[in-house]
Tab-separated table of C-alpha atoms in Angstrom:
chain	number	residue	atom	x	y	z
L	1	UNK	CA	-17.048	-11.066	1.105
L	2	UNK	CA	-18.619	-7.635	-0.091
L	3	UNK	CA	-15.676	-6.100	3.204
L	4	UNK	CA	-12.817	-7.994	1.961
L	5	UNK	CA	-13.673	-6.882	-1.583
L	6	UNK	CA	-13.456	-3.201	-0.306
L	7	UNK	CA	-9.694	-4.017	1.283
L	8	UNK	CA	-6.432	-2.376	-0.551
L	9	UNK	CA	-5.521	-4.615	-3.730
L	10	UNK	CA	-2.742	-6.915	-3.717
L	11	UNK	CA	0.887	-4.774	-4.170
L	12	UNK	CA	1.415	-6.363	-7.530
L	13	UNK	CA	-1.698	-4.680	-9.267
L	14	UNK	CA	-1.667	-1.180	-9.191
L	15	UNK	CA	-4.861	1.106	-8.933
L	16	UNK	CA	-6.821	3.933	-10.203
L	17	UNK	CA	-9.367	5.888	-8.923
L	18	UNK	CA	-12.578	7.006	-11.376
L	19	UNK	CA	-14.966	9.631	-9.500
L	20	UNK	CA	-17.783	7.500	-10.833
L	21	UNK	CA	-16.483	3.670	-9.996
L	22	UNK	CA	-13.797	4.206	-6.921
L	23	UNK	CA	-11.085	2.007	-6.745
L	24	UNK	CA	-10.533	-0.097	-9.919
L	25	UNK	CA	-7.705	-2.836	-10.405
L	26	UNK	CA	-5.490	-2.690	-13.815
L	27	UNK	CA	-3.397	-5.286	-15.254
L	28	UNK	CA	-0.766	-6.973	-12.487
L	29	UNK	CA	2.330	-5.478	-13.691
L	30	UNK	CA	5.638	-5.531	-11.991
L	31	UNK	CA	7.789	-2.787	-11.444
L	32	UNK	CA	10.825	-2.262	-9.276
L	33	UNK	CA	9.227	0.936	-7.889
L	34	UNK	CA	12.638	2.334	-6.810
L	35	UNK	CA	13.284	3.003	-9.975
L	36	UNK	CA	10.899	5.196	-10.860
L	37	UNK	CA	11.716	8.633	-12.085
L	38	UNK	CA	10.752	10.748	-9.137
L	39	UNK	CA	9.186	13.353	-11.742
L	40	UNK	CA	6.388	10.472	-12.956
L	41	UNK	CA	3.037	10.739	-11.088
L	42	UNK	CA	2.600	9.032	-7.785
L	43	UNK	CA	0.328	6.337	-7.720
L	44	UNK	CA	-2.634	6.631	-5.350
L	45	UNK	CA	-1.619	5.078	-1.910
L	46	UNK	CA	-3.945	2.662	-0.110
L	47	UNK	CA	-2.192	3.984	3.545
L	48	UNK	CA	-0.536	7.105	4.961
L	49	UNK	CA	1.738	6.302	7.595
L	50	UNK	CA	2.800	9.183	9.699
L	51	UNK	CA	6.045	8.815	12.172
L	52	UNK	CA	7.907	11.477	14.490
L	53	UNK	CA	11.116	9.683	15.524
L	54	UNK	CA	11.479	9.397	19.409
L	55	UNK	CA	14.545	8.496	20.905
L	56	UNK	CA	16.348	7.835	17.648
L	57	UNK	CA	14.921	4.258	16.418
L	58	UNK	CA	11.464	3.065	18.497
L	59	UNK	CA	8.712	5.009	16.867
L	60	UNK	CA	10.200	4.563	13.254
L	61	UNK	CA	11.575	1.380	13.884
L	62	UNK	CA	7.782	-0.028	14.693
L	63	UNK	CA	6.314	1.965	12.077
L	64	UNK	CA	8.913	0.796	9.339
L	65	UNK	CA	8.197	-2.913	9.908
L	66	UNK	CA	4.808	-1.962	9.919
L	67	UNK	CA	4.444	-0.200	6.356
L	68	UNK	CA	7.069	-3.298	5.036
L	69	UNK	CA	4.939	-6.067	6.209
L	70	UNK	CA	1.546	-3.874	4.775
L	71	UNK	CA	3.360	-3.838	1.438
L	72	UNK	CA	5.277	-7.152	1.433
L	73	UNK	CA	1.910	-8.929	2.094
L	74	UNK	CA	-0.490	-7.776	-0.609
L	75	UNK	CA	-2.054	-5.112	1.236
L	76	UNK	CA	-1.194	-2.349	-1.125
L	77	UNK	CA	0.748	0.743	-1.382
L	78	UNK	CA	2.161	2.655	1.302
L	79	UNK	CA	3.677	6.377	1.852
L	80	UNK	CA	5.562	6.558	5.241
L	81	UNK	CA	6.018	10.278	6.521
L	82	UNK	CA	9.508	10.500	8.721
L	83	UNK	CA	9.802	13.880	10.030
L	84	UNK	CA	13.983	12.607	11.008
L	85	UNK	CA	15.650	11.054	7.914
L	86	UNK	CA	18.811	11.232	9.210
L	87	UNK	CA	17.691	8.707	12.114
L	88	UNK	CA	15.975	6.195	9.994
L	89	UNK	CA	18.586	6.126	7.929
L	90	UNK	CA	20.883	4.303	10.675
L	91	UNK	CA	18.375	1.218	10.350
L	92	UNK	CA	17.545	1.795	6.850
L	93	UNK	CA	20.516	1.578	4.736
L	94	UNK	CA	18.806	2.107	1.043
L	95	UNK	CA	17.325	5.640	2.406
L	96	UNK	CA	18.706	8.869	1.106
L	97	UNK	CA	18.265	11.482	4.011
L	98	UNK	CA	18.705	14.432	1.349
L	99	UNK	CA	15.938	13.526	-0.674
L	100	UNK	CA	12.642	14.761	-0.220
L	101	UNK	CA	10.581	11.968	-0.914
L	102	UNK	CA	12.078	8.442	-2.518
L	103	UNK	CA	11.344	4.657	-2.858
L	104	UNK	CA	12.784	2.174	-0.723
L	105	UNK	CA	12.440	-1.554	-1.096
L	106	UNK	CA	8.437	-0.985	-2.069
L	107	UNK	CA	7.733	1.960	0.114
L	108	UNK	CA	7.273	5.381	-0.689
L	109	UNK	CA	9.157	7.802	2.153
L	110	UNK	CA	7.784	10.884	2.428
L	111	UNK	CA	10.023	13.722	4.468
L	112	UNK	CA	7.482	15.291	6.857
L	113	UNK	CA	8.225	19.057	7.110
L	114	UNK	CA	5.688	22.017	7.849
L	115	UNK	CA	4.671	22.132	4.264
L	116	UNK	CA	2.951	19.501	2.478
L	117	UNK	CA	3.134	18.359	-1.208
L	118	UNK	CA	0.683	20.610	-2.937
L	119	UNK	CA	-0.749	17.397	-4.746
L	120	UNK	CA	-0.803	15.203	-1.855
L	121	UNK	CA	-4.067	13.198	-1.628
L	122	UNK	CA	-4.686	10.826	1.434
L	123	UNK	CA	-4.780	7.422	1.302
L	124	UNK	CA	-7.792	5.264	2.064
L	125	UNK	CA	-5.938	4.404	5.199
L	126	UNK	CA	-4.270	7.090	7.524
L	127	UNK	CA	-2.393	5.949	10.589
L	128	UNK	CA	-1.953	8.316	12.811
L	129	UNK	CA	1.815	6.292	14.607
L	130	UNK	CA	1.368	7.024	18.753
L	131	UNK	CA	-0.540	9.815	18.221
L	132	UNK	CA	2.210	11.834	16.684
L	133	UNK	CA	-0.741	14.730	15.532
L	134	UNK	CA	-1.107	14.817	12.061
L	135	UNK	CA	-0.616	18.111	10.167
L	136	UNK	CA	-3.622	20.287	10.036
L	137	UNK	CA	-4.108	20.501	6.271
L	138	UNK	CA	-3.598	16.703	5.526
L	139	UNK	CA	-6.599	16.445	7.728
L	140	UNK	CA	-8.464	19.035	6.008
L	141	UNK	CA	-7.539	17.072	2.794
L	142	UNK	CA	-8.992	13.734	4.353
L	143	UNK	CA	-12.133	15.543	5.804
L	144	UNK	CA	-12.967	16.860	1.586
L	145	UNK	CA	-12.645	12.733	0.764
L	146	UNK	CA	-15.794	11.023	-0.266
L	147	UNK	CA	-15.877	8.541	1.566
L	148	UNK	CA	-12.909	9.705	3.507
L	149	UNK	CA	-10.215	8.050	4.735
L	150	UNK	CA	-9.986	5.571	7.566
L	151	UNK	CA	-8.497	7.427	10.519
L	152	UNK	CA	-5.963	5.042	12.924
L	153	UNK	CA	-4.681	6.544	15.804
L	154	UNK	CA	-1.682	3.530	16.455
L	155	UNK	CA	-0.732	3.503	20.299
L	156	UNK	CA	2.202	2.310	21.821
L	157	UNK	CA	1.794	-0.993	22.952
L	158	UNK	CA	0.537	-2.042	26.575
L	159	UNK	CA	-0.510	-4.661	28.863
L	160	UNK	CA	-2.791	-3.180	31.065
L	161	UNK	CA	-5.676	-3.999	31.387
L	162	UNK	CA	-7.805	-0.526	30.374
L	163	UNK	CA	-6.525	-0.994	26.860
L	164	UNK	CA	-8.779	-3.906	25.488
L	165	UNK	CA	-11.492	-1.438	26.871
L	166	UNK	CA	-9.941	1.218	24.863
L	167	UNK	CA	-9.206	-0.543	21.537
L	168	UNK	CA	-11.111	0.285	18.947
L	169	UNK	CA	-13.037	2.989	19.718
L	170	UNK	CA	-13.356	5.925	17.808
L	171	UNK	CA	-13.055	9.327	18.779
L	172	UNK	CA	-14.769	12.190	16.387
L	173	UNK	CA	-13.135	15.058	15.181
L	174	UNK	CA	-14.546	17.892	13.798
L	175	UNK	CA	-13.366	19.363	10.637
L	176	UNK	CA	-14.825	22.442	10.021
L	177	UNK	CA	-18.050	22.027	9.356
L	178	UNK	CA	-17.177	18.177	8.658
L	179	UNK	CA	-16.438	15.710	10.760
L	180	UNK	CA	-14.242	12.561	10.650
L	181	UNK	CA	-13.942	9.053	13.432
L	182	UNK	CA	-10.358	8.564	14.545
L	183	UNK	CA	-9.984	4.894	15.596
L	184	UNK	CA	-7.942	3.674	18.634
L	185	UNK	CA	-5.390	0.838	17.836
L	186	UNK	CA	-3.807	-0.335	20.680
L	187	UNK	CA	-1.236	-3.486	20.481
L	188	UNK	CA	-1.127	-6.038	22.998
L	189	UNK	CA	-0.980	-9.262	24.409
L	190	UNK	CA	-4.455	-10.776	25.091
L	191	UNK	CA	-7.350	-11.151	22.104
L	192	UNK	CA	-8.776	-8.234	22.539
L	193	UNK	CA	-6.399	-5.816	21.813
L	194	UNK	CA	-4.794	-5.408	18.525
L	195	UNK	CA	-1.473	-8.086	19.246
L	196	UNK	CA	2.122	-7.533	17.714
L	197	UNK	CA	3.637	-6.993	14.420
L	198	UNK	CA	5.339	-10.198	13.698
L	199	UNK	CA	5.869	-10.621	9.339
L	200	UNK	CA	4.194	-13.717	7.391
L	201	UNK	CA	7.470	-16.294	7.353
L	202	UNK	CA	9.456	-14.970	10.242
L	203	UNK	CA	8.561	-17.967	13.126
L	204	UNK	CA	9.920	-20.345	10.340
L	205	UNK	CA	12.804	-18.357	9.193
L	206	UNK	CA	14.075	-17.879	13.005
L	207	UNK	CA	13.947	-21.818	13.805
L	208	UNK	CA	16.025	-22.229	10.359
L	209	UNK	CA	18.360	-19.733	11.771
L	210	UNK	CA	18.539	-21.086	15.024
L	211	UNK	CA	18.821	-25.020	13.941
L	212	UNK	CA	21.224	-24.457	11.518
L	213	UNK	CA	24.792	-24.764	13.398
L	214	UNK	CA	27.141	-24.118	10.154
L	215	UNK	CA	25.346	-21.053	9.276
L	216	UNK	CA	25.383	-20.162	13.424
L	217	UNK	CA	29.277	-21.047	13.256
L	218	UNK	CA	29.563	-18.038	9.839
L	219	UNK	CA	27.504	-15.553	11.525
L	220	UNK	CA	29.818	-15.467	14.792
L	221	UNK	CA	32.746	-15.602	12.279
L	222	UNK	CA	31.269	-12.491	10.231
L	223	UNK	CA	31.303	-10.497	13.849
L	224	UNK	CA	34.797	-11.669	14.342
L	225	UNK	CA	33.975	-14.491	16.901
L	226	UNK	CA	35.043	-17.934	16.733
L	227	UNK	CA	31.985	-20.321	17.200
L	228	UNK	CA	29.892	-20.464	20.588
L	229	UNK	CA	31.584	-22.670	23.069
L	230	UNK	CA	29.496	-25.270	24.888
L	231	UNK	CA	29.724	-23.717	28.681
L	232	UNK	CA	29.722	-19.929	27.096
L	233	UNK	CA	27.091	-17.718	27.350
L	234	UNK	CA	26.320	-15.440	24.662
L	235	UNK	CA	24.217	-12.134	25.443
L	236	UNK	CA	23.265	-9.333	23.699
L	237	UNK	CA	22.239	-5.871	25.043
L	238	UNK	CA	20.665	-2.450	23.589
L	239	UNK	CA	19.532	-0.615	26.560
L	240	UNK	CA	19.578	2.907	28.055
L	241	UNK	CA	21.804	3.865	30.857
L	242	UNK	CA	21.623	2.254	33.757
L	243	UNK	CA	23.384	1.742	37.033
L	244	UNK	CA	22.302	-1.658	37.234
L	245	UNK	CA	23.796	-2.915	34.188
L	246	UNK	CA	27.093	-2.161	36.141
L	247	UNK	CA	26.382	-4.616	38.791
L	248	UNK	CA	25.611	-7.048	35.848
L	249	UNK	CA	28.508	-6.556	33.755
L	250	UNK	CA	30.893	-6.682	36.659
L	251	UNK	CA	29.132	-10.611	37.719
L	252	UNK	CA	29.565	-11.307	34.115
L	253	UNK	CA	33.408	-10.519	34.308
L	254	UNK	CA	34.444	-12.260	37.827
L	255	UNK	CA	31.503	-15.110	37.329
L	256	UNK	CA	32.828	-18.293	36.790
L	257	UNK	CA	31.023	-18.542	33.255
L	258	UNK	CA	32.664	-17.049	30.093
L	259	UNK	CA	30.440	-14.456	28.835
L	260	UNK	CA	30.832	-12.759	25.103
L	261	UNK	CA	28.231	-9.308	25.239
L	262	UNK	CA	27.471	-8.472	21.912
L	263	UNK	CA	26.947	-4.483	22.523
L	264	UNK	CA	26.099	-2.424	19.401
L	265	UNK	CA	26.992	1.302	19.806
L	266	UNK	CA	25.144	3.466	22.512
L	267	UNK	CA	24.282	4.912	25.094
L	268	UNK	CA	24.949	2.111	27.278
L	269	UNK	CA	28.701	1.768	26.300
L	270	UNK	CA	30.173	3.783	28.904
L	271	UNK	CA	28.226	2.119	31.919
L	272	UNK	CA	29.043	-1.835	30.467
L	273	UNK	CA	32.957	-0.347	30.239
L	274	UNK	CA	32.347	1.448	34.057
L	275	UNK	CA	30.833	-2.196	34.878
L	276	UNK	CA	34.006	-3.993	33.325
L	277	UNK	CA	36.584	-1.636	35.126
L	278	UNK	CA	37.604	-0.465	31.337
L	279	UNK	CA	36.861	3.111	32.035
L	280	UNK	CA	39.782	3.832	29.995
L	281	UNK	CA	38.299	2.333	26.763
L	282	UNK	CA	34.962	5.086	26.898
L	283	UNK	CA	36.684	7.468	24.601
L	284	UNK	CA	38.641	5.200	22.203
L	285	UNK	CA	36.337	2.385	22.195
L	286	UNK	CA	34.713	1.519	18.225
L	287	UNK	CA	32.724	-0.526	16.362
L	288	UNK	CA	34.603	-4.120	15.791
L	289	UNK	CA	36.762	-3.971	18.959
L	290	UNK	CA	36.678	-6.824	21.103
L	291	UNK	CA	37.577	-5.922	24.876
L	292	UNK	CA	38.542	-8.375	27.290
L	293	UNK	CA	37.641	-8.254	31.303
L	294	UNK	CA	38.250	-11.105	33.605
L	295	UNK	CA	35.480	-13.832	32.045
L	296	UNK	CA	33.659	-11.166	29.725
L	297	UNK	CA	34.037	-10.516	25.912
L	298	UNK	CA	33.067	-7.676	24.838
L	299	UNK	CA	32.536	-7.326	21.407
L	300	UNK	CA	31.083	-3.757	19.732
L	301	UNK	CA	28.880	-3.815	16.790
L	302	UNK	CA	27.883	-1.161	14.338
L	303	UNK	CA	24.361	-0.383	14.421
L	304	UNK	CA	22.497	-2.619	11.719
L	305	UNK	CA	19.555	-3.097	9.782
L	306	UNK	CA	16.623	-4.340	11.326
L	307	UNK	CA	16.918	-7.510	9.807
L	308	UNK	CA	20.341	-7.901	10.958
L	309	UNK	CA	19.058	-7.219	14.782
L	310	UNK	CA	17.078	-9.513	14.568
L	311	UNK	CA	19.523	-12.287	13.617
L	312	UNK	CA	21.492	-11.155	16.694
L	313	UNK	CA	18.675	-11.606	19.026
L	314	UNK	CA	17.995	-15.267	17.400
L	315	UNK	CA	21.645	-15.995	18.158
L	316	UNK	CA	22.186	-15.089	21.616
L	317	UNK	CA	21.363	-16.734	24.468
L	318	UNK	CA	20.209	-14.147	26.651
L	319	UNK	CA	18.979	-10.534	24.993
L	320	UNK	CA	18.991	-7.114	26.889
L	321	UNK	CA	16.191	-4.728	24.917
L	322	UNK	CA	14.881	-1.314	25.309
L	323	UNK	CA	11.713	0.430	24.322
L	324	UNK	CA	9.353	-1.840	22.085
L	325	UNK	CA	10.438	-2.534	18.517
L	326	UNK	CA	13.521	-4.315	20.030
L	327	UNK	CA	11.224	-5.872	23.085
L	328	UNK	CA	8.992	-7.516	20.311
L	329	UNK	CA	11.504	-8.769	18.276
L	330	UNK	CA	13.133	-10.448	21.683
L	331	UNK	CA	9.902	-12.127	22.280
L	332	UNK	CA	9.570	-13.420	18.665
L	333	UNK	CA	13.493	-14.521	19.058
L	334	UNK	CA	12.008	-17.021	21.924
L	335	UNK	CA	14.924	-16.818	23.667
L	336	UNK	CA	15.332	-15.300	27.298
L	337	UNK	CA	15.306	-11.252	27.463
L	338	UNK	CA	15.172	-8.493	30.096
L	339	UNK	CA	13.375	-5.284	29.320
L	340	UNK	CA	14.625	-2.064	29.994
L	341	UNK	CA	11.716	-0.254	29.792
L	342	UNK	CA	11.446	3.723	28.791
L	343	UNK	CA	11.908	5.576	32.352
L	344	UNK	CA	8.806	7.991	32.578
L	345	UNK	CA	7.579	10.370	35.542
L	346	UNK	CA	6.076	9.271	38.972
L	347	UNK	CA	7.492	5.600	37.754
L	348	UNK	CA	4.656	4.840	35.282
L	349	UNK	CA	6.901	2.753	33.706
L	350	UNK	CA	7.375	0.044	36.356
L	351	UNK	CA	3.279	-0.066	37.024
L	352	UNK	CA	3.285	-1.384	32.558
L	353	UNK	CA	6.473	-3.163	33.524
L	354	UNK	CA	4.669	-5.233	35.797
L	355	UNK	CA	1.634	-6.192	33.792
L	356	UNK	CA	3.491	-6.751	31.346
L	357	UNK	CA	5.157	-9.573	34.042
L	358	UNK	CA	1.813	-10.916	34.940
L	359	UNK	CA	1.569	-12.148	31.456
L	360	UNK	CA	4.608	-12.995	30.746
L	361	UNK	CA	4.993	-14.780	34.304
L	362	UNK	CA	2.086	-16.643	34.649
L	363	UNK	CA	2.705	-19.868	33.124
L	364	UNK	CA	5.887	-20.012	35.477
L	365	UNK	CA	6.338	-22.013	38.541
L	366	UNK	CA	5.947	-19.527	41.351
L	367	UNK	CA	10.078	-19.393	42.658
L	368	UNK	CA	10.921	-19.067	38.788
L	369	UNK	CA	8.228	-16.527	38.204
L	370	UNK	CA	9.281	-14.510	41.382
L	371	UNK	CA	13.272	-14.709	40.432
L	372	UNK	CA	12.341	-13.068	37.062
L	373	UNK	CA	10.391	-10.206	38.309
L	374	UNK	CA	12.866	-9.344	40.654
L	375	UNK	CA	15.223	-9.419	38.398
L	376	UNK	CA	13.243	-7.123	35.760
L	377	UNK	CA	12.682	-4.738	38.452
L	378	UNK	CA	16.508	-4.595	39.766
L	379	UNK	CA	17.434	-3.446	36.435
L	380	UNK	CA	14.487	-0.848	35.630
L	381	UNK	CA	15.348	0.783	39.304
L	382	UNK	CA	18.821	0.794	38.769
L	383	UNK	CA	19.660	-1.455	41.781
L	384	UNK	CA	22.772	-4.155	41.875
L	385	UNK	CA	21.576	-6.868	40.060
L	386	UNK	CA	25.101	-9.109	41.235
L	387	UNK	CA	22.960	-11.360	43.510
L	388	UNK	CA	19.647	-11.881	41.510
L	389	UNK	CA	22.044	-13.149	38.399
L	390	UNK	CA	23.989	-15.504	40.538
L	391	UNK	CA	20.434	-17.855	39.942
L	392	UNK	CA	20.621	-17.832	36.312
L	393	UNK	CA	22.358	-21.642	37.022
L	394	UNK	CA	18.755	-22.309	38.506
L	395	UNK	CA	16.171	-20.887	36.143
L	396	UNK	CA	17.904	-20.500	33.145
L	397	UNK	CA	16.528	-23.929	31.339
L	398	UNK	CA	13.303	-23.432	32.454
L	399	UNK	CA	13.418	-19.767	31.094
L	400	UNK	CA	14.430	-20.460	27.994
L	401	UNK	CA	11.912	-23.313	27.304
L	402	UNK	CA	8.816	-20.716	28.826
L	403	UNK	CA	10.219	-17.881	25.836
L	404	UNK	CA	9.493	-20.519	23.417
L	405	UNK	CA	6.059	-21.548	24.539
L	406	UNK	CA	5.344	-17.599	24.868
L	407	UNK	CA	6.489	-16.573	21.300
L	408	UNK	CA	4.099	-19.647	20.294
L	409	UNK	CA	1.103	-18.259	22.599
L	410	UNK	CA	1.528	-14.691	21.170
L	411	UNK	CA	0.972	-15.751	17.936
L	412	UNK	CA	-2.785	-17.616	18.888
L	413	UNK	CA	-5.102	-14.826	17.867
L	414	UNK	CA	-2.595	-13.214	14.991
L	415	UNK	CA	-0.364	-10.513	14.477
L	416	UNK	CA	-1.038	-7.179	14.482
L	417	UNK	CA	-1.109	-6.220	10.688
L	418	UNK	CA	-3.856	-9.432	10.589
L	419	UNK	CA	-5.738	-8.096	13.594
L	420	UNK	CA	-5.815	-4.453	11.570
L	421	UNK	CA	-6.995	-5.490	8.063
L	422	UNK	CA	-9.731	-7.296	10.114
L	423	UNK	CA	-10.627	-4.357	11.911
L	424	UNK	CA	-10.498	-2.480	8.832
L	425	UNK	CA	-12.579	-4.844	6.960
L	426	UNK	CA	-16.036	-3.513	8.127
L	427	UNK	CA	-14.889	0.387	7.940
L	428	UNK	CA	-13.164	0.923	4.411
């Protein structure tokens, strides 16, 4: 189609732009772009993809998956702006946080200080990551493009129900005497909203993962853990602090079922010690020890990649997750999760909390359903949590086959990046 024609060309054919002709495609050829000399001219970049980084690793983690799957996928180039290298570093191995601008794995990081590159031209895409404000002379720059750029304005992702109102409308901005349309993008769980990021390949590569018991058997062995025994649960947990994970840990170390909790480093380490009665262990306790309370393992990770989290949440049986890059990757891991959800004022949290729940809940039997709100509740209002997990014996089958079926159901309408180029289709 005439749209699809207009769409970012595929990642293995560069471009150029002529004033007269636009955007023309050259010979594929095939470059490992990280080895560029970082004196050659940048190539013109079909997105801009601007990040602040909140809370160390949600608003960059989302955003990195989301430039990764743009470029992985054919969609074309991509610049990411990180205002925080250090941070992204932590989940990004390959990135240098002393360099100024760099390539990693395909992507072209940008650091985003007060002053821009004097050469910097904006892509035909510009997303705009949870309204993070973009600086005003890079939207001066995009206002001067004929035809400018398409604006996204990428919200964090919600299940209420004013969003699929909300998604997709534009908002105009004036520019001087120029104006541009900023675009609302909001990601969610029903058709009309914009979905989830979730990468071409990934559904298949987590039921290799998760079928494949020799390779299961390595990866506990690579932690330091001999392989899963048959009555043991295995949970993993990346939350903030809480005083009901106390209540949980402590029924996980005088329950009657042997527990291993896979905790990488953070700031829930000294409440899960509190909860184990190793108060002791909060100052000395690193990455790679394995402490022992009553029926609990615990064993402490180093923060990884984001593949590597990911291979954790396929692994466990139960996952703990925080914020929203680690809540979507626990749905896509179809296996049972809690959310801890970001605490905010005037508990706005708990009223997305539970409509989040209604979806998530509804395809549950009513004393199932009910169990599993209450228990998502107890732990985003801090309350003890010991009685609520003594029914895990109860609903913990049917809860794991219902985070199957849901992964599957997510996936109905498409992902996010899918849902975007759609969008984008009829506007570039």
């Amino acid at each position: 189609s005439t749209a699809r024609n207009n769409l970012p060309q595929p990642r293995h054919a560069l471009t150029v732009r002529s004033q007269s002709t636009g955007v023309l495609p050259c010979a594929p050829v095939f470059l490992h772009l990280e080895a560029r000399a970082m004196t050659s001219p940048l190539p013109p970049f079909d997105w801009d993809i601007f990040c602040t980084v909140v809370d160390n690793f949600g608003d960059i983690g989302v955003t990195w998956r989301l430039a990764r799957q743009l470029e992985r996928e054919g969609h074309g180039q991509v610049r990411l702006w990180v205002d925080d290298l250090a941070s992204f570093a932590r989940i990004c191995p390959g990135l240098d946080p002393a360099q100024d601008g760099q390539w990693v794995e395909g992507i072209y990081i940008q650091h985003w200080h007060e002053t821009l590159p004097a050469d910097v031209i904006p892509a035909k895409v510009v997303i705009e990551a949870f309204a993070c404000e973009l600086p005003a002379p890079f939207i001066e720059r995009m206002a001067e493009q004929s035809p400018p750029p398409c604006w996204i304005n990428l919200e964090y992702l919600s299940a209420e129900a004013w969003v699929e109102d909300c998604h997709g409308l534009a908002s105009p901005q004036r520019v001087g005497k120029l104006s541009l349309n900023k675009y609302f993008f909001f990601p969610g769980f029903t058709p009309r909203t914009g979905g989830l990021l979730c990468e071409q390949g990934l559904v298949a590569e987590r039921d290799r993962w998760q079928q494949d018991e020799a390779g299961l058997a390595a990866y506990w062995a690579s932690l330091g853990l001999p392989p899963k025994a048959q009555d043991e649960l295995r949970i993993s947990l990346f939350t903030y602090e809480s005083e009901a994970l106390k209540s949980l840990v402590a029924s996980w170390s005088q329950g009657a079922t042997p527990v291993t909790l896979l905790l990488p480093m953070g700031r829930a380490l000294p409440d899960v010690l509190c909860g184990a009665g190793l108060e002791s262990a909060i100052g000395t306790a690193r990455a790679g020890d394995l402490l022992q309370a009553g029926q609990l393992a615990i064993k402490l990770l180093p923060m990884t990649s984001q593949a590597g989290y990911d291979r954790l949440l396929w692994s466990c049986d139960l996952n703990l997750v925080r914020g929203e890059d680690s809540f979507v990757r626990a749905q896509w891991a179809a296996r049972p999760f809690l959310w801890h959800i970001y605490q905010q004022e005037e508990e706005a949290h708990l009223v997305k909390l539970a409509h989040f729940l209604d979806h998530y809940l509804e395809a549950l039997p009513a004393d199932d359903g009910q169990w599993l709100r209450e228990l998502n509740l107890a732990l985003n209002r801090g309350e003890d949590c010991s009685e609520l997990w003594a029914q895990w014996p109860i609903h913990g089958t049917l809860w794991q086959q219902h985070a199957r079926s849901w992964s599957q159901k997510l996936l109905a309408d498409g992902d996010l990046v899918t849902r975007l180029v759609k969008f984008l289709e009829s506007r570039i």
